Coordinates of C-alpha atoms and ligand atoms in Angstrom, one line a residue:
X16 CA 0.0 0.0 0.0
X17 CA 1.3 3.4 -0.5
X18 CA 1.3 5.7 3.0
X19 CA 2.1 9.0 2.9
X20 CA 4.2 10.0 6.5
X21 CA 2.8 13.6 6.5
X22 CA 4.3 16.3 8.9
X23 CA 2.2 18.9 7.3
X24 CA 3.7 22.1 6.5
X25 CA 3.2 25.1 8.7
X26 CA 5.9 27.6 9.9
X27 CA 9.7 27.2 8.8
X28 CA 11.5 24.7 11.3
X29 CA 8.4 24.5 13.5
X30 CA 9.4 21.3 15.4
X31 CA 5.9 19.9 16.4
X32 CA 8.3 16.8 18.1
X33 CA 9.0 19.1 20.8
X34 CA 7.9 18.5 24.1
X35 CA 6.5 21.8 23.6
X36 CA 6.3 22.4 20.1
X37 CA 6.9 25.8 18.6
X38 CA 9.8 27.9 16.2
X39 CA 12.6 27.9 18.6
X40 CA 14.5 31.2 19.7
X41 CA 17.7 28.9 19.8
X42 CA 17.4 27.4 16.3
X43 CA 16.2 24.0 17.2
X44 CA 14.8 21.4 14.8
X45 CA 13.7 18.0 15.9
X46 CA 13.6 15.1 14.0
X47 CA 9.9 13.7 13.1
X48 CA 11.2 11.2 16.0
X49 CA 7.9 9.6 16.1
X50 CA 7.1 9.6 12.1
X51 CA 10.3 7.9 11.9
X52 CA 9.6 5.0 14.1
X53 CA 6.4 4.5 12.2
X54 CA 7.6 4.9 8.8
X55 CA 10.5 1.9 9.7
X56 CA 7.8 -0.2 10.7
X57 CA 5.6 0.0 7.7
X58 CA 8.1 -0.3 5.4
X59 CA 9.2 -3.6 7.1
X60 CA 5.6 -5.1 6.7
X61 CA 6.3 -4.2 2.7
X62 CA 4.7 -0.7 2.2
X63 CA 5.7 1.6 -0.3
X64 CA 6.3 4.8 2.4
X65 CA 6.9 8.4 1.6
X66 CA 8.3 10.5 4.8
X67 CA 7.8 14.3 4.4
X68 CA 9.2 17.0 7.2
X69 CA 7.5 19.9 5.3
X70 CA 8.6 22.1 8.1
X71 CA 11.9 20.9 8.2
X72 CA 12.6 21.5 4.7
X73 CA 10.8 24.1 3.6
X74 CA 8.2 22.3 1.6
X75 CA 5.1 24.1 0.9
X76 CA 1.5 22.9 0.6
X77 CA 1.6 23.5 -3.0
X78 CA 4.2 20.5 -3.7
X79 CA 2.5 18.2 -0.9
X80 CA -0.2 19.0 -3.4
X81 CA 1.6 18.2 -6.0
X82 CA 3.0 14.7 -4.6
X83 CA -0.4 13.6 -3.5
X84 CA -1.5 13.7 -7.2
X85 CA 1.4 12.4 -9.3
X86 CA 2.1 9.0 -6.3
X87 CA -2.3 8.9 -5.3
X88 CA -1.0 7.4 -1.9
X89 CA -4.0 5.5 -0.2
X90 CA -3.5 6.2 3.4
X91 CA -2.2 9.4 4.5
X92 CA -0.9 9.9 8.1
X93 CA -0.7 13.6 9.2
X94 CA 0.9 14.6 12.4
X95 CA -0.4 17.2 14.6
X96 CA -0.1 18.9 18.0
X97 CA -2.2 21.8 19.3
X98 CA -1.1 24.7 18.0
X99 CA -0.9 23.7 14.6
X100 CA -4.0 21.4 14.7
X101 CA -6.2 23.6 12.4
X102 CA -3.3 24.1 10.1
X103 CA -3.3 20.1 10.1
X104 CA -7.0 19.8 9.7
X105 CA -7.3 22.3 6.7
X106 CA -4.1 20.6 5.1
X107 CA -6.0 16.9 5.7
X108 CA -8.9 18.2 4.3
X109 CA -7.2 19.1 1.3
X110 CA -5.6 16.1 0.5
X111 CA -8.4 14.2 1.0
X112 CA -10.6 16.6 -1.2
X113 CA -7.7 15.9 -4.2
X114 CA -8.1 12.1 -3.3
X115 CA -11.4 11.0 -1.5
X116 CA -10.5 7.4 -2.0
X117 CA -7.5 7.8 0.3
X118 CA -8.1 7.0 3.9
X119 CA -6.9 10.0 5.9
X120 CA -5.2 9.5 9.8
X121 CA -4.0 12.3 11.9
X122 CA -2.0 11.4 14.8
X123 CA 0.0 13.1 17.8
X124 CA 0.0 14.0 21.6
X125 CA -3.2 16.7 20.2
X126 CA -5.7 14.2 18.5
X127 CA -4.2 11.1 20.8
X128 CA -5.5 13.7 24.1
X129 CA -8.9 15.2 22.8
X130 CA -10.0 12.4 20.0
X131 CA -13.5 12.9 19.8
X132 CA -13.0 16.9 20.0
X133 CA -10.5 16.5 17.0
X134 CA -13.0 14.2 15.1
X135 CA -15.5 16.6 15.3
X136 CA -13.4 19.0 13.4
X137 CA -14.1 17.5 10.0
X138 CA -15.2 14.8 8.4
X139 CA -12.5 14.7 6.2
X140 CA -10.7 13.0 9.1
X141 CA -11.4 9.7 9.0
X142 CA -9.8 8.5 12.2
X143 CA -7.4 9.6 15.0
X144 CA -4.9 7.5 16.6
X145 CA -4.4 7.5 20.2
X146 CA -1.6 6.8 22.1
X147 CA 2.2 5.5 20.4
X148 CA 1.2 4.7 16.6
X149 CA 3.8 2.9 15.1
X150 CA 1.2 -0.6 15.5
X151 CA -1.9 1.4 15.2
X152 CA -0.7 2.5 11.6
X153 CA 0.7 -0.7 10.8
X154 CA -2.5 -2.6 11.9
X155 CA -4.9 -0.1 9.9
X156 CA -3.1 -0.6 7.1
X157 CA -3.4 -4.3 6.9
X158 CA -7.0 -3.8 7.7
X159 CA -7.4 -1.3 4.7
X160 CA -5.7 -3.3 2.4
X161 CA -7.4 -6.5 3.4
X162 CA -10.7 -4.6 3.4
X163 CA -11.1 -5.9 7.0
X164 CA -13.3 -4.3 9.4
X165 CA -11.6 -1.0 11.6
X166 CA -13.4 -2.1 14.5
X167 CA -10.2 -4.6 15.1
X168 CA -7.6 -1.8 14.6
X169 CA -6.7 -0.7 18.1
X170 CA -5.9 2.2 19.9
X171 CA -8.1 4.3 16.9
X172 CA -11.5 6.9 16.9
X173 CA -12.7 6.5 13.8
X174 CA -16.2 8.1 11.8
X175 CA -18.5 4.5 11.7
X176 CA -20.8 3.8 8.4
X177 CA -23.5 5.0 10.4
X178 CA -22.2 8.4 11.0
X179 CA -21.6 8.2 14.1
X180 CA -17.6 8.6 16.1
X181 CA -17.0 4.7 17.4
X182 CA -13.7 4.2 19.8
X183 CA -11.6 1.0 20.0
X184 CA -9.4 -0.2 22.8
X185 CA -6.6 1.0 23.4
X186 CA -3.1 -0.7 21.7
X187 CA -1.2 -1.6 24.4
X188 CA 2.2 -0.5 25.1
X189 CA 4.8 -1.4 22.7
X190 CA 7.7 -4.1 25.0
X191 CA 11.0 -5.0 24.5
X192 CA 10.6 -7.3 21.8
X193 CA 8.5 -4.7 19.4
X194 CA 11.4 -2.2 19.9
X195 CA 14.0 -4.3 19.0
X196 CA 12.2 -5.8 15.8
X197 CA 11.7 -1.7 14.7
X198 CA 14.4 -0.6 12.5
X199 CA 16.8 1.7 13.1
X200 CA 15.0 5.5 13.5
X201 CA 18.7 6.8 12.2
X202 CA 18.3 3.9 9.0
X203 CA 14.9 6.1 8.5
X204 CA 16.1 9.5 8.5
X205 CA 18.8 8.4 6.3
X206 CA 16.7 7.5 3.8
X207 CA 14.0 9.5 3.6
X208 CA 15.0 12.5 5.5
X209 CA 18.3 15.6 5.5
X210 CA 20.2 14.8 8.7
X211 CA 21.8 18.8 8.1
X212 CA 18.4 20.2 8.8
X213 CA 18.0 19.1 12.0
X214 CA 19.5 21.2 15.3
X215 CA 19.7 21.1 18.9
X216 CA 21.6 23.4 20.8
X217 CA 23.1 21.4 23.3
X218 CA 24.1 19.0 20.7
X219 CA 27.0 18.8 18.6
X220 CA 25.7 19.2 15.2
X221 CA 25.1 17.6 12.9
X222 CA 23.6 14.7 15.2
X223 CA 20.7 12.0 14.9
X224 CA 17.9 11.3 17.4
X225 CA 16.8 8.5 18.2
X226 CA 15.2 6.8 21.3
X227 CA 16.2 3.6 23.5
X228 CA 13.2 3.6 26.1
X229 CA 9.4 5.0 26.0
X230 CA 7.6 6.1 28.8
X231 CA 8.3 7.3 32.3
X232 CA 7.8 6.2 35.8
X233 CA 7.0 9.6 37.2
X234 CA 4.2 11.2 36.9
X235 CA 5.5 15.5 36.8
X236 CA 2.2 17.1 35.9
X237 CA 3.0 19.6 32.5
X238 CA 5.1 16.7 31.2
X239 CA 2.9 15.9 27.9
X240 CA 4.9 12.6 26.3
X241 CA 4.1 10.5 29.3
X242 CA 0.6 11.3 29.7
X243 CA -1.0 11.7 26.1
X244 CA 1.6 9.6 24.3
X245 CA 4.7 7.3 25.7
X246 CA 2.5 6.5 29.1
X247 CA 3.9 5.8 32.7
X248 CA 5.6 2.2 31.7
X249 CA 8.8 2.2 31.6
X250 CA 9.9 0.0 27.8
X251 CA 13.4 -0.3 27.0
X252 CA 14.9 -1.6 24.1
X253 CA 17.6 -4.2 25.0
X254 CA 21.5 -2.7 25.4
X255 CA 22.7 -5.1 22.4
X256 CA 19.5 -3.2 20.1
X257 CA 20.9 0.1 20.8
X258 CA 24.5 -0.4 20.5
X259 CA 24.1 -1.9 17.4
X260 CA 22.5 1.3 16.4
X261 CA 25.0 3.5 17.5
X262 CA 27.8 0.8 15.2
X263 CA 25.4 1.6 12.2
X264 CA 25.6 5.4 12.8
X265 CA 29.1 5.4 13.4
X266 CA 29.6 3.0 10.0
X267 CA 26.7 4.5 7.8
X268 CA 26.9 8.4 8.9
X269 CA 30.3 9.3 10.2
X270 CA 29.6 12.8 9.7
X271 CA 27.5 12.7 12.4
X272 CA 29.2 14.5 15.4
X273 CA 26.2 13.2 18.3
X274 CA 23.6 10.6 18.7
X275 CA 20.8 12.8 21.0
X276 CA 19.3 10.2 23.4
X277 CA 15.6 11.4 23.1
X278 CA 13.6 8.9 25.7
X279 CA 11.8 10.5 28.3
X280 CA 14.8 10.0 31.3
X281 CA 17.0 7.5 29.7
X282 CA 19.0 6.7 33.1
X283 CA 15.5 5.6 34.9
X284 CA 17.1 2.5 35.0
X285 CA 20.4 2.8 36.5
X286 CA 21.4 -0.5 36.1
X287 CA 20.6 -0.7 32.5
X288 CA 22.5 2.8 32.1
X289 CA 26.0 1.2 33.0
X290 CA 25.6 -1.9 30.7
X291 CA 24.9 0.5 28.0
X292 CA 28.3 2.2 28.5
X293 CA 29.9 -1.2 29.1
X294 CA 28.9 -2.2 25.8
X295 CA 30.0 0.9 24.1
X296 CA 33.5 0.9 25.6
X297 CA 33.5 -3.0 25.4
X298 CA 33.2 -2.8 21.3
X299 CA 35.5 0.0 21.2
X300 CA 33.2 2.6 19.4
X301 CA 34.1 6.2 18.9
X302 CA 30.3 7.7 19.3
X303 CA 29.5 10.8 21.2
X304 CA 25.9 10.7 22.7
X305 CA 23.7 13.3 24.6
X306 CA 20.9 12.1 26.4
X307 CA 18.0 13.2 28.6
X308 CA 18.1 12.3 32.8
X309 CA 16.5 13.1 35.4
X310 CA 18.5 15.2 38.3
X311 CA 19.0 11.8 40.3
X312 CA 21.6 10.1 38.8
X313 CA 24.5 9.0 41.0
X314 CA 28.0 10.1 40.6
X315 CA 29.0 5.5 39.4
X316 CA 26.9 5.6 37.2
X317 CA 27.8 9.7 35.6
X318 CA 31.3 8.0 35.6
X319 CA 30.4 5.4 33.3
X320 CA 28.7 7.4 31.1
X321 CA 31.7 10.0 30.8
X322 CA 34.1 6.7 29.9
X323 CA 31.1 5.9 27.2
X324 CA 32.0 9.2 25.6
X325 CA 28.5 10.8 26.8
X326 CA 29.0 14.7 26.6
X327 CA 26.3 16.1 27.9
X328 CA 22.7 16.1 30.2
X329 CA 19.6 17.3 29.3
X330 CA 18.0 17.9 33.0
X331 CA 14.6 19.2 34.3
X332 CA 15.0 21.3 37.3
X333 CA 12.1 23.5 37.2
X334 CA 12.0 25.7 40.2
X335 CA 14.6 26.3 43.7
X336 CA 11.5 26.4 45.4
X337 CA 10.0 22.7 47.0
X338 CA 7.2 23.5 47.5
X339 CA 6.9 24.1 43.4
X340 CA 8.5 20.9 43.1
X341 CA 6.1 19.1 45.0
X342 CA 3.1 20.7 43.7
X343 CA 4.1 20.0 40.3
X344 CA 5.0 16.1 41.3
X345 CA 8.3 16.5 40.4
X346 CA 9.8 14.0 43.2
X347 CA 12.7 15.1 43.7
X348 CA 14.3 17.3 46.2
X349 CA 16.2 20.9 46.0
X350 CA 19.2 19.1 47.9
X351 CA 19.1 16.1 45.6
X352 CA 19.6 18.3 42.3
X353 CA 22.3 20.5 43.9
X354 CA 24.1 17.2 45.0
X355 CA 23.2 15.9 41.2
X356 CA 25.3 19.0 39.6
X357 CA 28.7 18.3 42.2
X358 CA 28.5 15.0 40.9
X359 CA 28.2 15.7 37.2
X360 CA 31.3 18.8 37.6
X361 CA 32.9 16.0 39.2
X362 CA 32.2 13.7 36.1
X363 CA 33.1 15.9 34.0
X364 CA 29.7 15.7 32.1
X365 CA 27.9 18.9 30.9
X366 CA 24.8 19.9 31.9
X367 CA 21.5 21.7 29.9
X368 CA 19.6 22.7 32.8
X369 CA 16.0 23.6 32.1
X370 CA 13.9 25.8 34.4
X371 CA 10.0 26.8 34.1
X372 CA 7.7 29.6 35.4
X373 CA 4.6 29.7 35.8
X374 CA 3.5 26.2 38.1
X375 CA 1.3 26.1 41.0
X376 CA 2.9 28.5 44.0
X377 CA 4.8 30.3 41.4
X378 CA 5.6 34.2 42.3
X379 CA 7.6 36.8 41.9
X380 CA 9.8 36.2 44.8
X381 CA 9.9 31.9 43.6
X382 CA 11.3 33.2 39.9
X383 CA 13.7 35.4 41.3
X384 CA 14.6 32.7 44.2
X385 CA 15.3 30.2 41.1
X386 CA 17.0 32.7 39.2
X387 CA 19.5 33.0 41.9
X388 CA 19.8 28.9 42.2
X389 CA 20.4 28.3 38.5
X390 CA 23.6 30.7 38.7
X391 CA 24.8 28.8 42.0
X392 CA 24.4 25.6 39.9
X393 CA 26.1 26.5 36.9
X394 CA 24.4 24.3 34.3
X395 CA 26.7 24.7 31.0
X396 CA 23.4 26.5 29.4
X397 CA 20.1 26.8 30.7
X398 CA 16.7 27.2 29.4
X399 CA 13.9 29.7 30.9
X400 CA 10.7 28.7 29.7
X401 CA 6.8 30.0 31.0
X402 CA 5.0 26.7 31.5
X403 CA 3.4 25.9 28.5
X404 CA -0.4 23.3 29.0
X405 CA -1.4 21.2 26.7
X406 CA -4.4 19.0 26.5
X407 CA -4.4 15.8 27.9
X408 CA -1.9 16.8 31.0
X409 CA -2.1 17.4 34.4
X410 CA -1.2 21.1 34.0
X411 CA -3.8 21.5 31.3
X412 CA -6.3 20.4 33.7
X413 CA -4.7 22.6 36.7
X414 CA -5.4 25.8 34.5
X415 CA -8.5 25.2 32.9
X416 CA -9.8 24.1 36.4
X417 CA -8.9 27.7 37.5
X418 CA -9.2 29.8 34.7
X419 CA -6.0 30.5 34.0
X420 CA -6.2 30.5 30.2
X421 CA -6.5 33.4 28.4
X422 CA -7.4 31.8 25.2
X423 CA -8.7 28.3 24.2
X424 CA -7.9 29.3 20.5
X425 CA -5.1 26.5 19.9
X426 CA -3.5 28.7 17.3
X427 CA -2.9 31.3 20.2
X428 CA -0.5 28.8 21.5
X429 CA 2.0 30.2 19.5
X430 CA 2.7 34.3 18.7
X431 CA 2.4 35.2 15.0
X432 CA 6.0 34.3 14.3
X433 CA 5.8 30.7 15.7
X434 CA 7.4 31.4 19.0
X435 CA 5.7 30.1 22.5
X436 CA 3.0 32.5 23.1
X437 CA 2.0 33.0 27.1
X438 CA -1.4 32.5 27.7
X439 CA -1.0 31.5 31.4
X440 CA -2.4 34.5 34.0
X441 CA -2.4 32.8 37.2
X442 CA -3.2 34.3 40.9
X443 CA -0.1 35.9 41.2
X444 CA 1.6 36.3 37.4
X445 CA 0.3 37.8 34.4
X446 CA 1.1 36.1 31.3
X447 CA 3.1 39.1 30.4
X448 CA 4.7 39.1 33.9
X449 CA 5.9 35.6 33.2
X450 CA 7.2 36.3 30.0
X451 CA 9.5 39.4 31.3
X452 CA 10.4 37.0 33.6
X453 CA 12.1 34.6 32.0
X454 CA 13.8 37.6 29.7
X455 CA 15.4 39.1 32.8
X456 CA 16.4 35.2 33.8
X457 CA 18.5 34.4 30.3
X458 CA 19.7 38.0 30.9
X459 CA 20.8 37.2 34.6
X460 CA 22.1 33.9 33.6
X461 CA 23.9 34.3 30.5
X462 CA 25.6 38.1 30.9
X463 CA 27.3 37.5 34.0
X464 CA 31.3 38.0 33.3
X465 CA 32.1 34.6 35.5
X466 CA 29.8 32.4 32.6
X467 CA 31.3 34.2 29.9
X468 CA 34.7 33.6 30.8
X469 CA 34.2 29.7 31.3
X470 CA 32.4 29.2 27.7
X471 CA 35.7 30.8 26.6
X472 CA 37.6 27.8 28.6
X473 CA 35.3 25.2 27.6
X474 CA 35.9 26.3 24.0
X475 CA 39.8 26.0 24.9
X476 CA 39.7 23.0 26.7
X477 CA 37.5 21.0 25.1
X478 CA 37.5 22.3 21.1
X479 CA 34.6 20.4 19.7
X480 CA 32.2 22.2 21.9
X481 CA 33.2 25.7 20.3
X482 CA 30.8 25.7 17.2
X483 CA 27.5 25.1 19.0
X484 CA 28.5 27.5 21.8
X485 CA 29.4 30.2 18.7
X486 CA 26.0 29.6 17.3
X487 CA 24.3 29.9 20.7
X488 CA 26.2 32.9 21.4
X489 CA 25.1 34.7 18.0
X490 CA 21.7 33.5 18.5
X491 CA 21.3 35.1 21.9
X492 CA 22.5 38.0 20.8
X493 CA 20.3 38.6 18.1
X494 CA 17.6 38.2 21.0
X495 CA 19.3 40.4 23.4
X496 CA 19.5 43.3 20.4
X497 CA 15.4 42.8 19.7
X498 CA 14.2 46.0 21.2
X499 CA 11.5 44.3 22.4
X500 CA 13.3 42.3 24.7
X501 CA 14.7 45.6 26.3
X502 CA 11.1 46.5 26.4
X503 CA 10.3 43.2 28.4
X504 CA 13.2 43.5 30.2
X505 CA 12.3 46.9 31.5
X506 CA 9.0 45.5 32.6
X507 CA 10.6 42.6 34.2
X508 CA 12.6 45.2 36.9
X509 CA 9.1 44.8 38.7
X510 CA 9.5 41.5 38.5
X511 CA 13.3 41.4 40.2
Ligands
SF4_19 S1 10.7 12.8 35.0 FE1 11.0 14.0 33.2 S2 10.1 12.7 31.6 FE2 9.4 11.9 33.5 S3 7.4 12.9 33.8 FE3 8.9 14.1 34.9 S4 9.6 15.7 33.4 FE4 8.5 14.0 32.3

């Protein structure tokens, strides 16, 4: 059968694989991580796939358009997430108006949270998936092909022959042994995909992402993978699986400077974490690799991973304030994290610290309080994001429950140029108040003499780290020379 892999286009390098996706101020581009998976599994039960990252690339509507009639695929899959989901629905709707016979599928954390809602939105759609899709696709294929019955395909909300929206059960989640039989997300990319267009800051570039475990064991409440998509079981894919991977990237791409470890926390299982670098160092491979962890990894097993050649952490810290922490179910502790960055200096392992504004408890006097503790623990960068909710989470719930929104208009999750828009106006913070204050943190954070002085050392000391700290540096300060930031930044004095 011939599937079209649709991440539909919308705004240049919107990344809607993002946690929270939007154009990012520091250049990033994720891979269609989840496309990917899917795409590798359909092609190994013998369909003809096309993968397209419009945003990626640049492609417009007009040669989607253009594809859709010169290949006629029968089942097009478009991805989505909320604040490009009428985007995605007008761009399904015209696809399927070029092709009616085609059977149209949008997927995501959006439609997989609010299915019915999304539905509703056209009948155009003919189903949403819920949850991880690479079996749901695979399944409905096979059931389209075969002219078998939908009810069968699970984990799908689908329009029935008598009009009206029927639901199936759920697909469970996806174990060991369906992660290992996927192929290679980095074998995918390579084929169908530009490795160059893809960029994350913290990451040596050019790098691949791909993922070694789905789903986390805690439960933080604005974290949206876990709870609309990857779920609260924790699935690994065995060590030998993912080594081999990392020998086929080093073999088939050795342009590639970093593999990006993109699983929810891929240390949640410590003991699975040091086998992993056993097996690297034991087959003698050369790969750099980044990865996400939580702040409660212990100083063993931050050892092995340095002798493994990782480089770098991507950590969620959040807030200095415990009370935050707990209200947000972050389950940790301030202590723990601060002990978490000695270990990692004394590992020698980088850190990307990322901290949020905007939770339950959040004031001025908590932002400025965490401002201060992200300078005392000197993360190599760090992020200042306003807490973004999206459907299907915790958070979402937390805000809507209390009014908090300002909009309900998805597209108003994002400003005109694609950029996280605020929407939040809690108790104490104005969305506006929120947003200064994260300006006035990068400012703090990033301008101090002390911070600018060790990027110069890191750059001396360890080389390969100089290019993406140039590219960060030029990016920030095209920020810092928007006048609007001044603007914001003025504002944000009330905040301090
Ligand atoms: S530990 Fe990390 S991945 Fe897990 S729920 Fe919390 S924020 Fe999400």
């Amino acid at each position: 059968m011939k599937i079209l892999m649709l991440n539909p286009p919308f705004l240049f390098r919107f990344s809607r694989t993002s946690r929270s996706p939007a154009i990012s101020k520091g250049g990033c581009v994720y891979y269609p991580i989840w496309m990917g998976y899917a795409t590798g599994v359909l092609e190994k039960a013998g369909h003809d796939v096309k993968l397209i990252d419009a945003p990626a690339r640049g492609t417009t509507l007009e040669e989607v358009i253009e594809l859709a009639k010169e290949w006629k695929p029968q089942l097009i899959v478009v991805d989505s997430v909320t604040a490009s989901f009428n985007n995605d629905v007008k761009v399904t709707e015209t696809l399927k108006d070029l092709n009616p016979n085609a059977f149209t599928l949008m997927v995501g954390t959006h439609v997989g949270a609010l299915p019915e809602l999304s539905l509703r939105q056209s009948k155009k759609i003919d189903a949403v998936a819920r949850g991880e899709y690479d079996f749901i696709v695979r399944d409905l294929a096979e059931a389209l092909e075969k002219k078998k019955p939908l009810e069968n395909v699970l984990g799908i909300t689908y329009w029935g022959e008598d009009g009206k929206i029927k639901f199936t059960p759920n697909m469970p989640p996806i174990e060991q042994d369906g992660l290992d039989a996927m192929p290679f997300a980095s074998e995918v990319y390579n084929r169908h995909l530009k490795i160059r267009d893809y960029f994350y800051p913290s990451v040596l570039y050019p790098e691949v992402t791909i993922i070694t475990g789905r789903g986390c064991k805690f439960r933080c409440t604005f974290c949206k993978w876990p709870q609309t998509l990857t779920g609260h079981s924790y699935r690994a894919r065995s060590v030998k699986n993912v080594v081999d991977e990392f020998e086929w990237i080093s073999k088939n791409l050795p342009y590639v400077k970093d593999i990006m470890i993109e699983d929810d926390t891929l240390t949640q299982d410590k003991q699975r974490t040091i086998e992993l670098c056993r097996e690297v160092i034991n087959r003698g491979l050369k790969v750099t690799w980044t990865c996400n962890a939580r702040a409660d990894v212990d100083l063993e097993t931050m050892q092995w991973m340095k002798k493994a050649d990782c480089r770098l952490m991507c950590v969620g810290f959040e807030s200095a304030d415990q009370t935050i922490l707990n209200n947000i179910k972050k389950g940790t502790r301030v202590e723990k994290i601060e002990q978490f960055m000695v270990d990692s200096k004394k590992a020698n392992l980088l850190v990307h610290g990322c901290f949020m504004m905007g939770n339950h408890g959040e004031t001025k006097e908590t932002i400025k309080k965490t401002v201060e503790w992200a300078k005392k623990l000197e993360p190599d960068t760090a992020q200042f994001f306003p807490l973004m909710v999206y459907p299907g989470t915790e958070a979402f719930k937390w805000a809507t429950d209390n009014n908090y929104l300002s909009t309900k208009k998805w597209d108003e999750w994002l400003t005109p140029e694609g950029t996280h828009n605020t929407i939040l106006n809690t108790e104490h913070l104005s969305a506006k108040e929120l947003v200064a204050g994260c300006d006035w943190a990068r400012k703090e954070f990033y301008m101090r003499p002390s911070y600018i002085f060790n990027r110069f050392k890191l750059m001396v000391t360890q080389p390969r780290e100089a290019p993406r700290l140039i590219m960060g540096a030029k990016t920030f300060a095209k920020y810092l020379l928007d006048i609007n930031f001044w603007k914001k930044s003025a504002a944000a004095k009330q905040v301090s």
